[in-house]
CSV table of C-alpha atoms in Angstrom, one decimal:
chain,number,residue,atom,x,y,z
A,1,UNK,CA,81.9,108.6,121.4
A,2,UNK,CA,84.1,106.5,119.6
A,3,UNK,CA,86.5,104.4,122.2
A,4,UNK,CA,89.1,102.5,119.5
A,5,UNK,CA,89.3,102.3,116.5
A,6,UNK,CA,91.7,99.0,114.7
A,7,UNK,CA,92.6,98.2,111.3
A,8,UNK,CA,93.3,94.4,111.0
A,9,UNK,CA,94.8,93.3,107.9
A,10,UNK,CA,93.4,89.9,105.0
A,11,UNK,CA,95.0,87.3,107.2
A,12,UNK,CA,93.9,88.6,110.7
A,13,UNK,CA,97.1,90.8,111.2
A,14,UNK,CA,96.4,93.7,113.4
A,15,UNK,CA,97.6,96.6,111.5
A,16,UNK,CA,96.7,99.1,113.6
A,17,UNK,CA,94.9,100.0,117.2
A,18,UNK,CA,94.2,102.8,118.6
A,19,UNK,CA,92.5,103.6,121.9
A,20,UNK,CA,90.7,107.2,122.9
A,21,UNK,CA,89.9,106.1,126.7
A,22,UNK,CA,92.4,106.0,129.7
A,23,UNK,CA,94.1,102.6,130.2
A,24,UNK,CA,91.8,100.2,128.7
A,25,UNK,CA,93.8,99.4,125.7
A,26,UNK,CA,94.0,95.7,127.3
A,27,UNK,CA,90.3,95.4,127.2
A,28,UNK,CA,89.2,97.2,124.3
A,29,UNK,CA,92.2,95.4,122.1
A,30,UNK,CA,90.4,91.8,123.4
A,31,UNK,CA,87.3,93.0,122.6
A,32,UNK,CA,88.7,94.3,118.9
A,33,UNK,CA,90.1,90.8,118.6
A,34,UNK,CA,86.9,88.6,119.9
A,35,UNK,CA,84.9,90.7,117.1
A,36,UNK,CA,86.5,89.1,114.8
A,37,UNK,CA,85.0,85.8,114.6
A,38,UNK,CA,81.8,88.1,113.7
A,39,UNK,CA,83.4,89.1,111.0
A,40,UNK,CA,84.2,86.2,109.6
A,41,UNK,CA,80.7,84.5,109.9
A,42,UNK,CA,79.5,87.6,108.4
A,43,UNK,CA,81.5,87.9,105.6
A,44,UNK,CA,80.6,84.0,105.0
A,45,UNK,CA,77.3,84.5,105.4
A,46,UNK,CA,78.0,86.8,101.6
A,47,UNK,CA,78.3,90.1,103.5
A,48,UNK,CA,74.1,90.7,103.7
A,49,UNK,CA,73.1,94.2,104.0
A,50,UNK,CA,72.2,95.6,107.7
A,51,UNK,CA,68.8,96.7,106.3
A,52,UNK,CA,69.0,95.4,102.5
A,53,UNK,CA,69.9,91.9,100.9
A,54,UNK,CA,72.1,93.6,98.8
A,55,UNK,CA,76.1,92.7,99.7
A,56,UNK,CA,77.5,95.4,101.9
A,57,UNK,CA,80.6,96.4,102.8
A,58,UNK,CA,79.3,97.9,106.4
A,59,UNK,CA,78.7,95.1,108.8
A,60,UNK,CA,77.0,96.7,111.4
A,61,UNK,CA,77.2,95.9,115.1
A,62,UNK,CA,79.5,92.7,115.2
A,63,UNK,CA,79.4,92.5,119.7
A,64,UNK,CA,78.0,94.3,122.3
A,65,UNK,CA,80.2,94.3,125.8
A,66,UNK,CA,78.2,96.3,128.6
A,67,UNK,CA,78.1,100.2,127.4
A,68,UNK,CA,80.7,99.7,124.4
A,69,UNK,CA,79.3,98.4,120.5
A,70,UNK,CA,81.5,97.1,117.8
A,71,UNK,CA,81.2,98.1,114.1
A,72,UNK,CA,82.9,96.4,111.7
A,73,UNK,CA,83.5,96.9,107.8
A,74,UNK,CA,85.2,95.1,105.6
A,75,UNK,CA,86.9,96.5,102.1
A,76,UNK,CA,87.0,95.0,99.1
A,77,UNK,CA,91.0,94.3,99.8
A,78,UNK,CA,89.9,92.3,102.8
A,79,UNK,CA,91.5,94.6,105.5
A,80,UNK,CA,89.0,95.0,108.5
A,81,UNK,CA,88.2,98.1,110.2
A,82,UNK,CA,86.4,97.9,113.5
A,83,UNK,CA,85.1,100.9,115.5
A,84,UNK,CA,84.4,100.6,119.1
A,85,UNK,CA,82.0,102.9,120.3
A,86,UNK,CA,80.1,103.9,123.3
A,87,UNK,CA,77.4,106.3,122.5
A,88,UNK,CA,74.0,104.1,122.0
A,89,UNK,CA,72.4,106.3,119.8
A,90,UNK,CA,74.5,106.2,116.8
A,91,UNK,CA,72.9,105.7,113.6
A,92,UNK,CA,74.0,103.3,111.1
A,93,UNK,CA,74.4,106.1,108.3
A,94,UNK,CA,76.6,107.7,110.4
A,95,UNK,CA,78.9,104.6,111.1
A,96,UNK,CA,79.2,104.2,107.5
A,97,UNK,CA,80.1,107.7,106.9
A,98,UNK,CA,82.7,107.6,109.5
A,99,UNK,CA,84.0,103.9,108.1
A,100,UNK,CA,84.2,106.0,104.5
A,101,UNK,CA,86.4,108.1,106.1
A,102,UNK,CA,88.5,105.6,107.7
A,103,UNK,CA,88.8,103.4,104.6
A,104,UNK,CA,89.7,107.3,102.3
A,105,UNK,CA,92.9,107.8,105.1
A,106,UNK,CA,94.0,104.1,105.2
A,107,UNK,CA,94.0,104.1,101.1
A,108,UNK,CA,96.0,107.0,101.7
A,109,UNK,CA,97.8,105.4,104.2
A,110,UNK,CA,99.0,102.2,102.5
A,111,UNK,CA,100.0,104.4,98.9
A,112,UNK,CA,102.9,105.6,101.4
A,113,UNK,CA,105.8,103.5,98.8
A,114,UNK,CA,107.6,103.5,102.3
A,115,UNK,CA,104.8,101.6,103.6
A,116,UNK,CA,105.4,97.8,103.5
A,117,UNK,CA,102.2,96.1,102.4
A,118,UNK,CA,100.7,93.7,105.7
A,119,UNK,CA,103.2,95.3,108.3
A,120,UNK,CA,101.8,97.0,111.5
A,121,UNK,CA,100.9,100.8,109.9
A,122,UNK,CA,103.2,103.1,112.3
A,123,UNK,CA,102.2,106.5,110.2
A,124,UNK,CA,101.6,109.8,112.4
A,125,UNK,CA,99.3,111.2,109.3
A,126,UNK,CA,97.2,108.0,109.9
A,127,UNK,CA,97.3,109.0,113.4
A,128,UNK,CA,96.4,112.1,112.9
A,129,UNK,CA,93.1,111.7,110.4
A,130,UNK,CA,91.7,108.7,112.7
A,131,UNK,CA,92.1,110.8,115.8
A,132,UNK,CA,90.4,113.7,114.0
A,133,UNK,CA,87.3,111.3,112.4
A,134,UNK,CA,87.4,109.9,116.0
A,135,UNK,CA,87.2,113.4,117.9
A,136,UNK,CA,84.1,114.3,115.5
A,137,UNK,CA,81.6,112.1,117.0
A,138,UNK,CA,82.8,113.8,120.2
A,139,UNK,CA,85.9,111.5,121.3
A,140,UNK,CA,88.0,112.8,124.2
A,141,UNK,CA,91.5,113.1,122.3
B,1,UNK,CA,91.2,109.5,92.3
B,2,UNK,CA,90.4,112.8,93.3
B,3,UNK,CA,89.8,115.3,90.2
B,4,UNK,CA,92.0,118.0,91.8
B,5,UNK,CA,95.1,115.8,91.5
B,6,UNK,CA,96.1,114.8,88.3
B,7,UNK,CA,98.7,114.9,85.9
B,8,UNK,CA,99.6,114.6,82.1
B,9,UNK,CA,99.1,111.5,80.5
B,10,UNK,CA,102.7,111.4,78.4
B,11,UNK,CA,103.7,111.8,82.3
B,12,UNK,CA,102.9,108.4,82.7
B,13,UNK,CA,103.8,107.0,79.2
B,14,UNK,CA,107.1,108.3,79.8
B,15,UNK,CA,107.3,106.6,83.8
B,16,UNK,CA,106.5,103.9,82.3
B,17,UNK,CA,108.8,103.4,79.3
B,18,UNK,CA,111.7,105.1,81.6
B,19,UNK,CA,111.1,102.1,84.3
B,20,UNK,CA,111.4,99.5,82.1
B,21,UNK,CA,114.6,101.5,80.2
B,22,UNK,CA,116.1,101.8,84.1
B,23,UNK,CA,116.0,98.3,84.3
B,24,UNK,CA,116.7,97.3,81.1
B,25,UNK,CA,120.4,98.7,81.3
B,26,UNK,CA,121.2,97.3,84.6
B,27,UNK,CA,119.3,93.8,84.3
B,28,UNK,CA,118.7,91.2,82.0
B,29,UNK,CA,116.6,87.9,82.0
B,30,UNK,CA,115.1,86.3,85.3
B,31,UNK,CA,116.3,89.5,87.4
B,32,UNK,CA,114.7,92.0,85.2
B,33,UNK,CA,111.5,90.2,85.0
B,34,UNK,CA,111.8,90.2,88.9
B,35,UNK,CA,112.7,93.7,89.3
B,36,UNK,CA,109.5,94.8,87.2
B,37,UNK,CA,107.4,91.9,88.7
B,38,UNK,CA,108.0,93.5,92.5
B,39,UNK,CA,107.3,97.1,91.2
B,40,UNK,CA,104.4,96.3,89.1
B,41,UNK,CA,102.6,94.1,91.8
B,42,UNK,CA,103.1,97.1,94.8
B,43,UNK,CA,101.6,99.6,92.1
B,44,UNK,CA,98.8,97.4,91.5
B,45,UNK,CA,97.8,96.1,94.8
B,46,UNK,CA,98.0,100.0,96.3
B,47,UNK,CA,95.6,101.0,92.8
B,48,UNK,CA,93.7,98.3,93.7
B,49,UNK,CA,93.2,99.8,97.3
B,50,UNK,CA,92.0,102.9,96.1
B,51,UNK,CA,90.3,102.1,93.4
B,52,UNK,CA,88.4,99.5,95.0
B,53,UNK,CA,87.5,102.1,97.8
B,54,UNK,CA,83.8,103.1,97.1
B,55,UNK,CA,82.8,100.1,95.5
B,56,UNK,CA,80.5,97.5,96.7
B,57,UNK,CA,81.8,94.1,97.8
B,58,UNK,CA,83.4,92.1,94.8
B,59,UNK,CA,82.4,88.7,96.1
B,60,UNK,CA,82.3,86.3,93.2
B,61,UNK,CA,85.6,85.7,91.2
B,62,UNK,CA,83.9,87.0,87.8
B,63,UNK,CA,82.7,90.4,89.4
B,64,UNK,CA,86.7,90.8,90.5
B,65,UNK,CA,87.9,90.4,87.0
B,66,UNK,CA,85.3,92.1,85.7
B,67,UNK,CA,86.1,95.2,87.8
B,68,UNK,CA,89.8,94.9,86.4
B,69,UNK,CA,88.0,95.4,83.0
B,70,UNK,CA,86.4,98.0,83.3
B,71,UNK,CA,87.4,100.6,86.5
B,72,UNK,CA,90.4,99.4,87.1
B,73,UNK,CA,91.8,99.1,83.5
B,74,UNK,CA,90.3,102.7,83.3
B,75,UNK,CA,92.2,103.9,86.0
B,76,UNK,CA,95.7,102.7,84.6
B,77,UNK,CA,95.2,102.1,81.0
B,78,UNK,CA,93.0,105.3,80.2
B,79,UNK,CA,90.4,102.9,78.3
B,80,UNK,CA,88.5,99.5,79.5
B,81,UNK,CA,89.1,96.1,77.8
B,82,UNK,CA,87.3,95.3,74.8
B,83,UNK,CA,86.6,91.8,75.1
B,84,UNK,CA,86.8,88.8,78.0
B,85,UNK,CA,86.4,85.4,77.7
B,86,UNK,CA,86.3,82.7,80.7
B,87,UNK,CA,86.1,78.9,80.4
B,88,UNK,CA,84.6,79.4,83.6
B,89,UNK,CA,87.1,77.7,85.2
B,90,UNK,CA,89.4,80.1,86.4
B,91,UNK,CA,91.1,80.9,83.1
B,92,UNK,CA,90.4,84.6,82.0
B,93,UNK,CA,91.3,86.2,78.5
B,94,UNK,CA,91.5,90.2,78.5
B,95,UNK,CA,91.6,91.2,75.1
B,96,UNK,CA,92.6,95.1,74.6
B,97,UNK,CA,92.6,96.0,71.1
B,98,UNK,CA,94.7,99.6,71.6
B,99,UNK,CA,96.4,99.0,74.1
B,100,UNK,CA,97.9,102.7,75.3
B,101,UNK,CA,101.0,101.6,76.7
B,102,UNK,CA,102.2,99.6,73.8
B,103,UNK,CA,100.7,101.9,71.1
B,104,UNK,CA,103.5,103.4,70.2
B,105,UNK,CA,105.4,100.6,69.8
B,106,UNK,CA,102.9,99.1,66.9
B,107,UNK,CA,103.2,102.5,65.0
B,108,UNK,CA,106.6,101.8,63.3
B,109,UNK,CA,106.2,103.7,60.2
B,110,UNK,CA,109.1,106.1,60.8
B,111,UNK,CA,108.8,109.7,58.7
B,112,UNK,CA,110.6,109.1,55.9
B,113,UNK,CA,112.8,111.8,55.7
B,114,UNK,CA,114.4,110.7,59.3
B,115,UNK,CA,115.7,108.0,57.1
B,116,UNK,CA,115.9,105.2,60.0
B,117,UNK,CA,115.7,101.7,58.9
B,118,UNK,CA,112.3,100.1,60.6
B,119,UNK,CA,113.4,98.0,63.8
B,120,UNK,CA,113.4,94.3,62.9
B,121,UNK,CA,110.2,92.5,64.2
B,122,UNK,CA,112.3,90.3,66.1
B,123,UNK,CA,113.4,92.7,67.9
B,124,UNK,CA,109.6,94.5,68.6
B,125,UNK,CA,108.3,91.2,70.0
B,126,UNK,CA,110.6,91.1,72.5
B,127,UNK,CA,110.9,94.9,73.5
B,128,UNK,CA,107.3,94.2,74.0
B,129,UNK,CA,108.0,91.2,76.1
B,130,UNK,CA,109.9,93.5,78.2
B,131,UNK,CA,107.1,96.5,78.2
B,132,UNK,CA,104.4,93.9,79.3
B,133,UNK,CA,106.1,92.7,82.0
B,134,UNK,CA,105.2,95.8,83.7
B,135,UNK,CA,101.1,95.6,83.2
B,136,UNK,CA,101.4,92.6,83.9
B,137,UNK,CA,102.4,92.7,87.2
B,138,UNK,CA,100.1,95.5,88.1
B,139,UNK,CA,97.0,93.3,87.1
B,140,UNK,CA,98.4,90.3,89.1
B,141,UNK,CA,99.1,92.6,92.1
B,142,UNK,CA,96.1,94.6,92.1
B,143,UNK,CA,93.7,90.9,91.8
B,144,UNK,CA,96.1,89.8,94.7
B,145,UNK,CA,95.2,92.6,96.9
B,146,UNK,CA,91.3,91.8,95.9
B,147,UNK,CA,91.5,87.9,97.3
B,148,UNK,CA,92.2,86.0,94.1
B,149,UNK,CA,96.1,84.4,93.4
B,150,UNK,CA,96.3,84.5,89.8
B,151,UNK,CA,99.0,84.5,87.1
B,152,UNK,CA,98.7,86.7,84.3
B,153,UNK,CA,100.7,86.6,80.8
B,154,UNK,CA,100.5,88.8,77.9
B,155,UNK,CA,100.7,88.3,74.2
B,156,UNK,CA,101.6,91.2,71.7
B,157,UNK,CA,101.6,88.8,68.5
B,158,UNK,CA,99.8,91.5,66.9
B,159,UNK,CA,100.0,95.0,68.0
B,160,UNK,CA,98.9,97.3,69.4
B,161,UNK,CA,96.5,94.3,70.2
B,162,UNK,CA,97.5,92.8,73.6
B,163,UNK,CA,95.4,89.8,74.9
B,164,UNK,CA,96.2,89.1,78.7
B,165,UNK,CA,95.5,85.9,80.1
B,166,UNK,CA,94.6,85.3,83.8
B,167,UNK,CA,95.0,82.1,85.4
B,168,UNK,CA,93.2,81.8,89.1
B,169,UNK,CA,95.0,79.7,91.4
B,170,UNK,CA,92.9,78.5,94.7
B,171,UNK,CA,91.3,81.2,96.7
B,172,UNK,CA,93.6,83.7,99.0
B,173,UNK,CA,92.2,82.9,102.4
B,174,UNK,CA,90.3,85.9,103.4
């Protein structure tokens, strides 16, 4: 099941975190954080496909920290998302659908004209859709 | 953009022409430029979020502008741009022989039983000035929000031909 799921923003500004567990928002937002480093050595690497050559925006696992993984994706506006999940037999197809997903409510998200651009995204409708992508793969919400 | 939510072209001809009007009675000079500048670059870099969505990654500088060419140009301006040119070193030259948003504006042939003198060209170039501040801005926004600093400048010399050029400055950091 998915654990957390964060938004950081082009200049390494968290956006947005969200935890699904009880009381390890310490831990899990560390281990969001630390992913990042990934990140950037993938995306200077020129973004390489998980199974192709092919630039892609899915990163695929970025850490692993005992039980929990950490996806990453990165969209063509530079905002990183980065998944935290707990379930070791996901498949990659369906991380990228869930990161598709993600990316469709964030793009929502950030057309809110209230919304100021590379601020921390307080939006219950956000809330809402990453708590229902996240109760899909079978989060406790 | 989702096919189930769309609206009327002359919807957005007239936003557009109302915005700059808006403006144009309460502003003049540096602040009116300013005033579209802000608007134009938040459209653009929240178009560029979603239009950029379910494409793959736009690594390379030429594959961003090349994108505002063709699906983003699309998006906004209903058509893609005809012609680019690059010195390769950062400077960019969009050339859109109709451009929609100015169209209009180039057709100044008035019926002739209206009776209304033509406006002076003097006067066209700069009411263009004013109408390309807006596109202007949402092309500079929307490359912003894709990684690349640039500064963009339009020139209506002859309508409803518009060539916009795009000047990179160094890389955004990532």
């Amino acid at each position: 099941m998915i654990v957390a799921v964060a938004v950081v923003g082009p200049t390494n500004q968290p956006l947005y975190l969200s935890t699904f567990t009880d009381d390890e928002s310490a831990r899990l937002s560390t281990l969001v954080h630390c992913s990042l480093d990934a990140v950037e050595e993938k995306v200077a690497a020129g973004m390489r496909g998980v199974t192709t050559d092919v630039p892609d925006a899915y990163l695929g696992v970025l850490a692993v920290e005992e039980e929990c993984k950490v996806y990453g994706f990165v969209t063509n506006t530079r905002t990183k998302l980065i998944v935290v999940v707990d379930d070791p037999l996901i498949k990659d197809d369906e991380m990228r659908a869930i990161f598709r997903r993600m990316h469709t409510a964030f793009a929502d998200a950030v057309s809110n004209p209230f919304y100021v651009l590379g601020t921390p995204l307080v939006s219950p409708r956000f809330d809402a859709s990453v708590r229902t992508i996240a109760t899909s793969l079978g989060a406790a919400a | 953009m989702g096919k189930s939510r769309q609206c009327a072209e002359s919807c957005v001809d007239y936003l557009a022409l109302e915005l700059v009007h808006h403006y144009r009675t309460q502003l003049q000079g540096p602040s009116l430029q300013a005033a579209l500048d802000a608007v134009g670059e938040r459209a653009g870099r929240q178009l560029a979020e979603r239009c950029a969505r379910d494409r793959a990654p736009l690594l390379e500088q030429l594959e961003a502008v090349k994108f505002i060419c063709k699906e983003f140009w699309g998006e906004v301006f209903r058509k893609a741009v005809d012609n680019l040119r690059t010195n390769h070193r950062g400077t960019f030259v969009l050339r859109d022989t109709q451009f929609r948003w100015l169209v209009r504006l180039s057709q100044n042939q008035m019926p002739a039983q209206l009776g209304q003198p033509l406006p002076a060209p003097a006067a066209k170039a700069d009411l263009a000035a004013d109408f390309l501040l807006l596109p202007c801005a949402l092309v500079r926004g929307a490359l912003a929000q894709l990684g690349w600093d640039a500064a963009v400048t339009a020139d209506a010399a002859s309508l409803p031909q518009v060539d916009f050029t795009v000047v990179m400055r160094q890389q955004v950091q990532r």
